[in-house]
Amino acid sequence: INNMSKYRKSVIVNVVRPTKPLMLGDFSKIVFLTNEIDFDIKRYTTLEEVKTDFGATSKIYAGIEVFMSQADLDGNTFAPEYFCIAGATAPDEDFLEGLLKEQFYGVVIPFYNVDFLKTVQLWATRNIKFVVAVNTNGKTETPGILKESDRLLYMHGDTTINPLDIYGLQAYTFLQGINGRWKDRRVLGAEPSCNNSTLRTKLIDNNVNFTESQVGFNAVTSGSWCADGTTHADQRIKIDALIYAIETNLKLLMIQEKNLTMDGEGIAKVEARLQRVMTEMTKQGAIARDNNRNGMFRVVVPSIEDTSELTGLTVDDYINRVLRNVNVHFTISTEIENIDVTLVWHDEPLTNK
């Protein structure tokens, strides 16, 4: 009798607002490569695990020690969820393909191998990865290879020195996701790779980044430019993230929808999903904000009543089932890397007018 007296709703609805970003994939994951030993890619979370596999005297151990000791100005150490290490004494394309069994975006190459870098460039473009590599040839008149690459950031190094700054930098870049800052980052526990004005000029001309002593800090990164000399690391990474977010979310939309029709209803769903993606990417920091802090983007989809080849949908589009003329206009956010300040000296007292 008591059980029958209890009333229970036949339908219970719980409202859950997901907090996971719409952007799928993780742009904060890194794989560090080494040419000291042949070693299949493996995940790590602690320095002790690296010591067990490579030994305390290895270059990769010394580098990871610097990587895992970076901290903010309040002393908070940056802790990656995980990172990967892989090794090959003679790295080639097969080695690179074997890396893809793990999830990562950033690739750090602390050694200089010209032939391997040529392979890396094509592989990174094909698989949407971003590479940071040591370049020991940046001080020459003709640095040679890959000056056209926008997926490769060079860091100056010396053939006789383990480039610890290239390890430490990643705590401030990849670990911060798509908002990592690549210029003016201090690197604890590493010596500057350049404190010579002549060398500095040559490296800048050759699009090779470096660290130097600045304003009381020892090793501070002095550039973010990619090997092509026009693209900056943060821009390339944000574009990759944006492309990935749009591709994955539209693919999910087509899978999830029972019938995504090429009409006023289906096209509106595509527009709504793109609006959500771009709004989320604004929150993630990839899209610039206007003076009202709104994302500077505009989603344009074709009207079902527009049959123009340039702006609408044609008969062939319906036959081929291709939704064309979907445009997303946006202004990408970009880092402040130089500040020009003008001091205006007034002899007379200033007023508020």
mmCIF file of C-alpha atoms in Angstrom:
data_model
loop_
_atom_site.group_PDB
_atom_site.id
_atom_site.type_symbol
_atom_site.label_atom_id
_atom_site.label_comp_id
_atom_site.label_asym_id
_atom_site.label_seq_id
_atom_site.Cartn_x
_atom_site.Cartn_y
_atom_site.Cartn_z
ATOM 1 C CA ILE A 1 0.000 0.000 0.000
ATOM 2 C CA ASN A 2 2.790 2.379 0.852
ATOM 3 C CA ASN A 3 4.475 1.775 -2.510
ATOM 4 C CA MET A 4 1.250 2.445 -4.379
ATOM 5 C CA SER A 5 0.811 5.718 -2.533
ATOM 6 C CA LYS A 6 4.071 7.067 -3.930
ATOM 7 C CA TYR A 7 3.614 9.091 -7.100
ATOM 8 C CA ARG A 8 6.265 8.851 -9.833
ATOM 9 C CA LYS A 9 6.301 10.718 -13.131
ATOM 10 C CA SER A 10 6.253 8.468 -16.145
ATOM 11 C CA VAL A 11 8.612 10.811 -18.003
ATOM 12 C CA ILE A 12 11.509 12.573 -16.321
ATOM 13 C CA VAL A 13 13.399 15.211 -18.233
ATOM 14 C CA ASN A 14 16.805 16.458 -17.094
ATOM 15 C CA VAL A 15 18.341 19.500 -18.719
ATOM 16 C CA VAL A 16 22.081 19.235 -19.226
ATOM 17 C CA ARG A 17 24.095 22.030 -20.792
ATOM 18 C CA PRO A 18 27.306 20.583 -22.207
ATOM 19 C CA THR A 19 30.467 22.480 -21.369
ATOM 20 C CA LYS A 20 32.784 20.634 -23.737
ATOM 21 C CA PRO A 21 33.897 22.932 -26.566
ATOM 22 C CA LEU A 22 32.495 22.232 -30.003
ATOM 23 C CA MET A 23 36.035 22.024 -31.321
ATOM 24 C CA LEU A 24 37.049 18.373 -31.496
ATOM 25 C CA GLY A 25 40.631 17.172 -31.302
ATOM 26 C CA ASP A 26 43.340 18.380 -29.010
ATOM 27 C CA PHE A 27 45.880 20.920 -30.184
ATOM 28 C CA SER A 28 47.851 20.826 -26.939
ATOM 29 C CA LYS A 29 49.403 17.380 -27.415
ATOM 30 C CA ILE A 30 53.075 17.075 -28.409
ATOM 31 C CA VAL A 31 55.433 14.400 -29.634
ATOM 32 C CA PHE A 32 59.160 14.923 -29.016
ATOM 33 C CA LEU A 33 61.466 13.144 -31.460
ATOM 34 C CA THR A 34 64.966 11.899 -30.757
ATOM 35 C CA ASN A 35 67.677 10.470 -32.982
ATOM 36 C CA GLU A 36 69.577 8.871 -30.094
ATOM 37 C CA ILE A 37 67.743 5.551 -30.274
ATOM 38 C CA ASP A 38 65.140 3.665 -32.291
ATOM 39 C CA PHE A 39 62.025 3.828 -30.172
ATOM 40 C CA ASP A 40 58.343 3.354 -30.971
ATOM 41 C CA ILE A 41 56.058 6.235 -29.989
ATOM 42 C CA LYS A 42 54.905 6.114 -26.384
ATOM 43 C CA ARG A 43 52.913 8.285 -23.993
ATOM 44 C CA TYR A 44 54.464 9.783 -20.876
ATOM 45 C CA THR A 45 53.158 11.751 -17.924
ATOM 46 C CA THR A 46 56.200 11.974 -15.637
ATOM 47 C CA LEU A 47 59.913 12.677 -15.937
ATOM 48 C CA GLU A 48 60.679 9.457 -14.074
ATOM 49 C CA GLU A 49 59.089 7.433 -16.870
ATOM 50 C CA VAL A 50 61.398 9.122 -19.365
ATOM 51 C CA LYS A 51 64.397 8.346 -17.149
ATOM 52 C CA THR A 52 63.432 4.691 -17.038
ATOM 53 C CA ASP A 53 63.289 4.361 -20.824
ATOM 54 C CA PHE A 54 66.157 6.638 -21.891
ATOM 55 C CA GLY A 55 68.412 7.123 -18.873
ATOM 56 C CA ALA A 56 69.314 10.248 -16.935
ATOM 57 C CA THR A 57 72.273 11.069 -19.193
ATOM 58 C CA SER A 58 70.322 11.126 -22.467
ATOM 59 C CA LYS A 59 69.612 14.329 -24.371
ATOM 60 C CA ILE A 60 65.903 13.599 -24.465
ATOM 61 C CA TYR A 61 65.795 13.258 -20.669
ATOM 62 C CA ALA A 62 67.578 16.583 -20.206
ATOM 63 C CA GLY A 63 65.165 18.208 -22.631
ATOM 64 C CA ILE A 64 62.025 16.800 -21.037
ATOM 65 C CA GLU A 65 63.334 17.870 -17.634
ATOM 66 C CA VAL A 66 63.396 21.456 -18.913
ATOM 67 C CA PHE A 67 59.994 21.020 -20.579
ATOM 68 C CA MET A 68 58.373 19.826 -17.346
ATOM 69 C CA SER A 69 59.994 22.475 -15.126
ATOM 70 C CA GLN A 70 58.519 25.543 -16.842
ATOM 71 C CA ALA A 71 56.325 27.706 -14.616
ATOM 72 C CA ASP A 72 54.385 30.937 -14.676
ATOM 73 C CA LEU A 73 55.468 34.013 -12.724
ATOM 74 C CA ASP A 74 53.508 32.762 -9.685
ATOM 75 C CA GLY A 75 55.542 29.567 -9.623
ATOM 76 C CA ASN A 76 52.809 27.288 -10.971
ATOM 77 C CA THR A 77 54.410 24.540 -13.055
ATOM 78 C CA PHE A 78 52.774 23.681 -16.370
ATOM 79 C CA ALA A 79 51.601 20.069 -16.250
ATOM 80 C CA PRO A 80 50.715 18.338 -19.530
ATOM 81 C CA GLU A 81 47.982 15.708 -19.548
ATOM 82 C CA TYR A 82 50.487 13.588 -21.432
ATOM 83 C CA PHE A 83 53.179 13.932 -24.062
ATOM 84 C CA CYS A 84 54.775 11.464 -26.452
ATOM 85 C CA ILE A 85 58.330 10.502 -27.360
ATOM 86 C CA ALA A 86 59.497 8.586 -30.414
ATOM 87 C CA GLY A 87 62.967 7.879 -31.706
ATOM 88 C CA ALA A 88 64.787 6.888 -34.872
ATOM 89 C CA THR A 89 68.510 6.937 -35.609
ATOM 90 C CA ALA A 90 67.655 7.193 -39.312
ATOM 91 C CA PRO A 91 64.222 8.847 -39.373
ATOM 92 C CA ASP A 92 62.192 8.592 -42.584
ATOM 93 C CA GLU A 93 58.607 8.673 -43.851
ATOM 94 C CA ASP A 94 57.779 5.236 -42.442
ATOM 95 C CA PHE A 95 58.869 6.485 -39.024
ATOM 96 C CA LEU A 96 56.582 9.497 -39.366
ATOM 97 C CA GLU A 97 53.636 7.373 -40.450
ATOM 98 C CA GLY A 98 54.122 5.230 -37.361
ATOM 99 C CA LEU A 99 53.599 8.270 -35.157
ATOM 100 C CA LEU A 100 49.979 8.595 -36.258
ATOM 101 C CA LYS A 101 48.832 5.814 -33.957
ATOM 102 C CA GLU A 102 48.886 8.438 -31.190
ATOM 103 C CA GLN A 103 46.921 11.684 -30.905
ATOM 104 C CA PHE A 104 49.026 14.840 -31.130
ATOM 105 C CA TYR A 105 49.333 18.076 -33.071
ATOM 106 C CA GLY A 106 52.770 19.503 -32.260
ATOM 107 C CA VAL A 107 55.985 17.820 -33.393
ATOM 108 C CA VAL A 108 59.282 18.880 -31.817
ATOM 109 C CA ILE A 109 62.507 17.916 -33.607
ATOM 110 C CA PRO A 110 65.588 18.859 -31.512
ATOM 111 C CA PHE A 111 68.072 17.783 -34.179
ATOM 112 C CA TYR A 112 68.854 19.022 -37.687
ATOM 113 C CA ASN A 113 68.454 16.569 -40.564
ATOM 114 C CA VAL A 114 67.896 18.238 -43.932
ATOM 115 C CA ASP A 115 66.542 15.220 -45.815
ATOM 116 C CA PHE A 116 64.247 14.301 -42.950
ATOM 117 C CA LEU A 117 62.865 17.845 -42.732
ATOM 118 C CA LYS A 118 61.965 17.745 -46.419
ATOM 119 C CA THR A 119 59.907 14.633 -45.710
ATOM 120 C CA VAL A 120 58.461 16.181 -42.550
ATOM 121 C CA GLN A 121 57.187 19.209 -44.438
ATOM 122 C CA LEU A 122 55.042 17.169 -46.819
ATOM 123 C CA TRP A 123 53.914 14.823 -44.046
ATOM 124 C CA ALA A 124 52.880 17.690 -41.756
ATOM 125 C CA THR A 125 50.827 19.322 -44.513
ATOM 126 C CA ARG A 126 49.120 16.058 -45.348
ATOM 127 C CA ASN A 127 48.290 15.205 -41.744
ATOM 128 C CA ILE A 128 47.614 18.710 -40.359
ATOM 129 C CA LYS A 129 50.516 18.917 -37.899
ATOM 130 C CA PHE A 130 52.743 21.778 -36.797
ATOM 131 C CA VAL A 131 56.489 21.267 -36.455
ATOM 132 C CA VAL A 132 59.135 23.043 -34.382
ATOM 133 C CA ALA A 133 62.648 22.046 -35.444
ATOM 134 C CA VAL A 134 66.210 22.996 -34.655
ATOM 135 C CA ASN A 135 68.068 24.706 -37.488
ATOM 136 C CA THR A 136 71.845 24.778 -37.141
ATOM 137 C CA ASN A 137 72.249 26.359 -40.574
ATOM 138 C CA GLY A 138 70.464 29.653 -39.937
ATOM 139 C CA LYS A 139 73.659 31.665 -39.558
ATOM 140 C CA THR A 140 74.807 31.000 -43.123
ATOM 141 C CA GLU A 141 74.194 33.160 -46.149
ATOM 142 C CA THR A 142 71.788 30.610 -47.660
ATOM 143 C CA PRO A 143 69.950 28.578 -45.008
ATOM 144 C CA GLY A 144 68.649 26.352 -47.767
ATOM 145 C CA ILE A 145 65.539 24.312 -47.300
ATOM 146 C CA LEU A 146 61.882 24.841 -46.608
ATOM 147 C CA LYS A 147 61.739 28.620 -46.503
ATOM 148 C CA GLU A 148 58.275 28.337 -48.051
ATOM 149 C CA SER A 149 56.796 26.214 -45.250
ATOM 150 C CA ASP A 150 54.048 27.666 -43.034
ATOM 151 C CA ARG A 151 53.902 24.513 -40.875
ATOM 152 C CA LEU A 152 57.491 24.654 -39.727
ATOM 153 C CA LEU A 153 58.962 26.970 -37.116
ATOM 154 C CA TYR A 154 62.752 26.965 -36.919
ATOM 155 C CA MET A 155 64.643 27.473 -33.664
ATOM 156 C CA HIS A 156 68.339 28.304 -33.878
ATOM 157 C CA GLY A 157 70.703 25.725 -32.428
ATOM 158 C CA ASP A 158 74.319 24.625 -32.364
ATOM 159 C CA THR A 159 75.429 21.146 -33.404
ATOM 160 C CA THR A 160 77.480 20.730 -30.214
ATOM 161 C CA ILE A 161 74.803 21.824 -27.737
ATOM 162 C CA ASN A 162 71.580 20.129 -26.662
ATOM 163 C CA PRO A 163 68.933 22.788 -27.550
ATOM 164 C CA LEU A 164 67.112 22.921 -24.223
ATOM 165 C CA ASP A 165 65.225 26.088 -25.140
ATOM 166 C CA ILE A 166 63.294 24.256 -27.853
ATOM 167 C CA TYR A 167 61.954 21.873 -25.192
ATOM 168 C CA GLY A 168 61.043 24.538 -22.667
ATOM 169 C CA LEU A 169 59.257 26.729 -25.183
ATOM 170 C CA GLN A 170 56.567 24.095 -25.754
ATOM 171 C CA ALA A 171 55.199 24.494 -22.234
ATOM 172 C CA TYR A 172 54.109 28.006 -23.209
ATOM 173 C CA THR A 173 52.978 27.211 -26.724
ATOM 174 C CA PHE A 174 51.397 23.850 -27.488
ATOM 175 C CA LEU A 175 50.327 23.218 -23.893
ATOM 176 C CA GLN A 176 48.248 26.392 -24.046
ATOM 177 C CA GLY A 177 46.248 24.983 -26.963
ATOM 178 C CA ILE A 178 45.502 27.381 -29.778
ATOM 179 C CA ASN A 179 46.195 30.383 -27.533
ATOM 180 C CA GLY A 180 49.854 29.642 -26.970
ATOM 181 C CA ARG A 181 52.127 32.660 -27.302
ATOM 182 C CA TRP A 182 55.283 32.073 -29.331
ATOM 183 C CA LYS A 183 57.198 35.319 -28.850
ATOM 184 C CA ASP A 184 58.485 36.878 -25.629
ATOM 185 C CA ARG A 185 58.307 33.684 -23.598
ATOM 186 C CA ARG A 186 60.946 33.036 -20.960
ATOM 187 C CA VAL A 187 62.424 29.544 -20.909
ATOM 188 C CA LEU A 188 63.660 28.450 -17.502
ATOM 189 C CA GLY A 189 66.748 26.264 -17.234
ATOM 190 C CA ALA A 190 68.046 26.997 -20.738
ATOM 191 C CA GLU A 191 70.807 29.180 -22.086
ATOM 192 C CA PRO A 192 70.012 31.718 -24.840
ATOM 193 C CA SER A 193 70.867 30.465 -28.311
ATOM 194 C CA CYS A 194 71.809 33.952 -29.557
ATOM 195 C CA ASN A 195 73.365 36.977 -27.876
ATOM 196 C CA ASN A 196 75.291 38.235 -30.889
ATOM 197 C CA SER A 197 73.897 41.164 -32.867
ATOM 198 C CA THR A 198 75.422 40.024 -36.162
ATOM 199 C CA LEU A 199 74.023 36.514 -35.767
ATOM 200 C CA ARG A 200 70.704 37.954 -34.638
ATOM 201 C CA THR A 201 70.334 39.897 -37.885
ATOM 202 C CA LYS A 202 71.228 36.871 -39.984
ATOM 203 C CA LEU A 203 68.722 34.635 -38.173
ATOM 204 C CA ILE A 204 65.959 37.193 -38.617
ATOM 205 C CA ASP A 205 66.728 37.465 -42.329
ATOM 206 C CA ASN A 206 66.575 33.672 -42.654
ATOM 207 C CA ASN A 207 63.320 33.302 -40.669
ATOM 208 C CA VAL A 208 65.017 31.315 -37.919
ATOM 209 C CA ASN A 209 63.766 32.057 -34.400
ATOM 210 C CA PHE A 210 66.017 32.104 -31.344
ATOM 211 C CA THR A 211 66.232 32.899 -27.648
ATOM 212 C CA GLU A 212 68.182 35.743 -26.092
ATOM 213 C CA SER A 213 68.609 37.508 -22.756
ATOM 214 C CA GLN A 214 65.955 40.176 -22.214
ATOM 215 C CA VAL A 215 64.817 42.468 -19.397
ATOM 216 C CA GLY A 216 66.225 40.432 -16.548
ATOM 217 C CA PHE A 217 65.357 37.026 -17.969
ATOM 218 C CA ASN A 218 67.880 34.643 -19.426
ATOM 219 C CA ALA A 219 66.402 32.770 -22.395
ATOM 220 C CA VAL A 220 63.463 34.584 -23.982
ATOM 221 C CA THR A 221 62.015 33.677 -27.385
ATOM 222 C CA SER A 222 62.498 36.380 -29.974
ATOM 223 C CA GLY A 223 60.154 35.435 -32.785
ATOM 224 C CA SER A 224 57.148 33.446 -33.932
ATOM 225 C CA TRP A 225 57.571 33.462 -37.697
ATOM 226 C CA CYS A 226 57.292 30.271 -39.711
ATOM 227 C CA ALA A 227 59.870 29.248 -42.284
ATOM 228 C CA ASP A 228 57.938 31.011 -45.059
ATOM 229 C CA GLY A 229 58.703 34.353 -43.429
ATOM 230 C CA THR A 230 55.114 35.614 -43.649
ATOM 231 C CA THR A 231 53.027 33.293 -41.460
ATOM 232 C CA HIS A 232 53.252 33.292 -37.684
ATOM 233 C CA ALA A 233 52.885 30.143 -35.620
ATOM 234 C CA ASP A 234 49.771 31.256 -33.759
ATOM 235 C CA GLN A 235 48.001 32.113 -37.042
ATOM 236 C CA ARG A 236 48.761 28.758 -38.652
ATOM 237 C CA ILE A 237 47.592 26.868 -35.574
ATOM 238 C CA LYS A 238 44.372 28.867 -35.269
ATOM 239 C CA ILE A 239 43.553 28.280 -38.930
ATOM 240 C CA ASP A 240 44.145 24.550 -38.472
ATOM 241 C CA ALA A 241 41.880 24.532 -35.443
ATOM 242 C CA LEU A 242 39.195 26.462 -37.295
ATOM 243 C CA ILE A 243 39.266 24.123 -40.300
ATOM 244 C CA TYR A 244 39.184 21.085 -38.040
ATOM 245 C CA ALA A 245 36.283 22.447 -35.991
ATOM 246 C CA ILE A 246 34.179 23.206 -39.081
ATOM 247 C CA GLU A 247 34.918 19.869 -40.759
ATOM 248 C CA THR A 248 34.171 17.745 -37.723
ATOM 249 C CA ASN A 249 31.046 19.630 -36.691
ATOM 250 C CA LEU A 250 29.493 19.619 -40.157
ATOM 251 C CA LYS A 251 30.301 15.923 -40.482
ATOM 252 C CA LEU A 252 28.624 15.295 -37.146
ATOM 253 C CA LEU A 253 25.634 17.290 -38.288
ATOM 254 C CA MET A 254 25.219 15.103 -41.361
ATOM 255 C CA ILE A 255 25.546 11.952 -39.270
ATOM 256 C CA GLN A 256 23.225 13.073 -36.505
ATOM 257 C CA GLU A 257 20.435 14.501 -38.628
ATOM 258 C CA LYS A 258 17.803 12.029 -39.796
ATOM 259 C CA ASN A 259 17.399 13.934 -43.046
ATOM 260 C CA LEU A 260 19.521 17.004 -43.795
ATOM 261 C CA THR A 261 17.632 18.365 -46.763
ATOM 262 C CA MET A 262 18.829 20.910 -49.299
ATOM 263 C CA ASP A 263 16.018 23.348 -48.613
ATOM 264 C CA GLY A 264 15.091 26.150 -46.264
ATOM 265 C CA GLU A 265 15.099 23.800 -43.291
ATOM 266 C CA GLY A 266 18.307 21.870 -43.903
ATOM 267 C CA ILE A 267 20.343 24.887 -44.991
ATOM 268 C CA ALA A 268 19.232 26.723 -41.864
ATOM 269 C CA LYS A 269 20.624 23.868 -39.765
ATOM 270 C CA VAL A 270 23.968 24.149 -41.539
ATOM 271 C CA GLU A 271 23.995 27.889 -40.887
ATOM 272 C CA ALA A 272 23.113 27.398 -37.227
ATOM 273 C CA ARG A 273 25.878 24.848 -36.738
ATOM 274 C CA LEU A 274 28.448 27.135 -38.365
ATOM 275 C CA GLN A 275 27.296 29.993 -36.150
ATOM 276 C CA ARG A 276 27.849 27.800 -33.083
ATOM 277 C CA VAL A 277 31.286 26.731 -34.268
ATOM 278 C CA MET A 278 32.422 30.282 -34.956
ATOM 279 C CA THR A 279 31.032 31.502 -31.637
ATOM 280 C CA GLU A 280 32.931 28.776 -29.836
ATOM 281 C CA MET A 281 36.106 29.511 -31.782
ATOM 282 C CA THR A 282 35.750 33.139 -30.703
ATOM 283 C CA LYS A 283 35.600 31.963 -27.088
ATOM 284 C CA GLN A 284 38.647 29.773 -27.732
ATOM 285 C CA GLY A 285 40.560 32.869 -28.889
ATOM 286 C CA ALA A 286 40.922 32.098 -32.589
ATOM 287 C CA ILE A 287 38.606 34.864 -33.845
ATOM 288 C CA ALA A 288 39.177 38.564 -33.202
ATOM 289 C CA ARG A 289 36.577 40.509 -31.231
ATOM 290 C CA ASP A 290 35.146 43.904 -32.100
ATOM 291 C CA ASN A 291 34.820 46.827 -29.685
ATOM 292 C CA ASN A 292 31.713 45.205 -28.208
ATOM 293 C CA ARG A 293 33.695 41.971 -27.673
ATOM 294 C CA ASN A 294 31.643 40.125 -30.256
ATOM 295 C CA GLY A 295 33.338 37.742 -32.645
ATOM 296 C CA MET A 296 34.288 39.311 -35.974
ATOM 297 C CA PHE A 297 32.771 36.730 -38.288
ATOM 298 C CA ARG A 298 29.830 36.352 -40.663
ATOM 299 C CA VAL A 299 28.240 33.125 -41.925
ATOM 300 C CA VAL A 300 26.615 33.302 -45.360
ATOM 301 C CA VAL A 301 24.550 30.443 -46.792
ATOM 302 C CA PRO A 302 22.689 30.336 -50.124
ATOM 303 C CA SER A 303 18.968 31.029 -50.304
ATOM 304 C CA ILE A 304 16.791 28.231 -51.645
ATOM 305 C CA GLU A 305 15.181 30.800 -53.920
ATOM 306 C CA ASP A 306 18.475 31.973 -55.421
ATOM 307 C CA THR A 307 19.441 30.072 -58.591
ATOM 308 C CA SER A 308 22.560 32.113 -59.355
ATOM 309 C CA GLU A 309 25.736 30.193 -60.075
ATOM 310 C CA LEU A 310 27.751 32.608 -57.950
ATOM 311 C CA THR A 311 25.551 33.008 -54.896
ATOM 312 C CA GLY A 312 22.791 30.415 -54.964
ATOM 313 C CA LEU A 313 21.985 26.824 -55.937
ATOM 314 C CA THR A 314 21.647 25.519 -59.481
ATOM 315 C CA VAL A 315 19.946 22.441 -60.899
ATOM 316 C CA ASP A 316 23.301 20.673 -61.023
ATOM 317 C CA ASP A 317 23.780 21.341 -57.317
ATOM 318 C CA TYR A 318 20.523 19.538 -56.576
ATOM 319 C CA ILE A 319 21.419 16.669 -58.884
ATOM 320 C CA ASN A 320 24.899 16.325 -57.361
ATOM 321 C CA ARG A 321 23.600 16.991 -53.820
ATOM 322 C CA VAL A 322 26.288 19.575 -53.166
ATOM 323 C CA LEU A 323 25.546 22.586 -50.980
ATOM 324 C CA ARG A 324 27.741 25.299 -52.493
ATOM 325 C CA ASN A 325 28.260 28.985 -51.805
ATOM 326 C CA VAL A 326 28.558 28.553 -48.069
ATOM 327 C CA ASN A 327 30.977 31.239 -46.901
ATOM 328 C CA VAL A 328 32.409 32.023 -43.495
ATOM 329 C CA HIS A 329 34.038 35.447 -43.300
ATOM 330 C CA PHE A 330 36.229 36.096 -40.277
ATOM 331 C CA THR A 331 39.084 38.100 -38.844
ATOM 332 C CA ILE A 332 41.652 35.920 -37.123
ATOM 333 C CA SER A 333 43.066 37.061 -33.808
ATOM 334 C CA THR A 334 46.754 37.881 -33.806
ATOM 335 C CA GLU A 335 49.339 38.469 -31.116
ATOM 336 C CA ILE A 336 50.872 41.840 -30.274
ATOM 337 C CA GLU A 337 54.585 41.373 -30.898
ATOM 338 C CA ASN A 338 55.762 44.979 -31.137
ATOM 339 C CA ILE A 339 54.488 48.098 -29.395
ATOM 340 C CA ASP A 340 55.153 51.604 -30.687
ATOM 341 C CA VAL A 341 54.690 54.290 -28.044
ATOM 342 C CA THR A 342 54.952 58.029 -28.701
ATOM 343 C CA LEU A 343 55.719 60.323 -25.784
ATOM 344 C CA VAL A 344 54.229 63.767 -26.364
ATOM 345 C CA TRP A 345 55.992 66.377 -24.227
ATOM 346 C CA HIS A 346 53.887 69.401 -23.285
ATOM 347 C CA ASP A 347 55.440 72.399 -21.583
ATOM 348 C CA GLU A 348 52.071 73.853 -20.702
ATOM 349 C CA PRO A 349 49.768 72.265 -18.103
ATOM 350 C CA LEU A 350 47.457 69.691 -19.695
ATOM 351 C CA THR A 351 43.715 69.987 -19.345
ATOM 352 C CA ASN A 352 41.086 67.292 -19.638
ATOM 353 C CA LYS A 353 39.904 68.712 -22.965
#
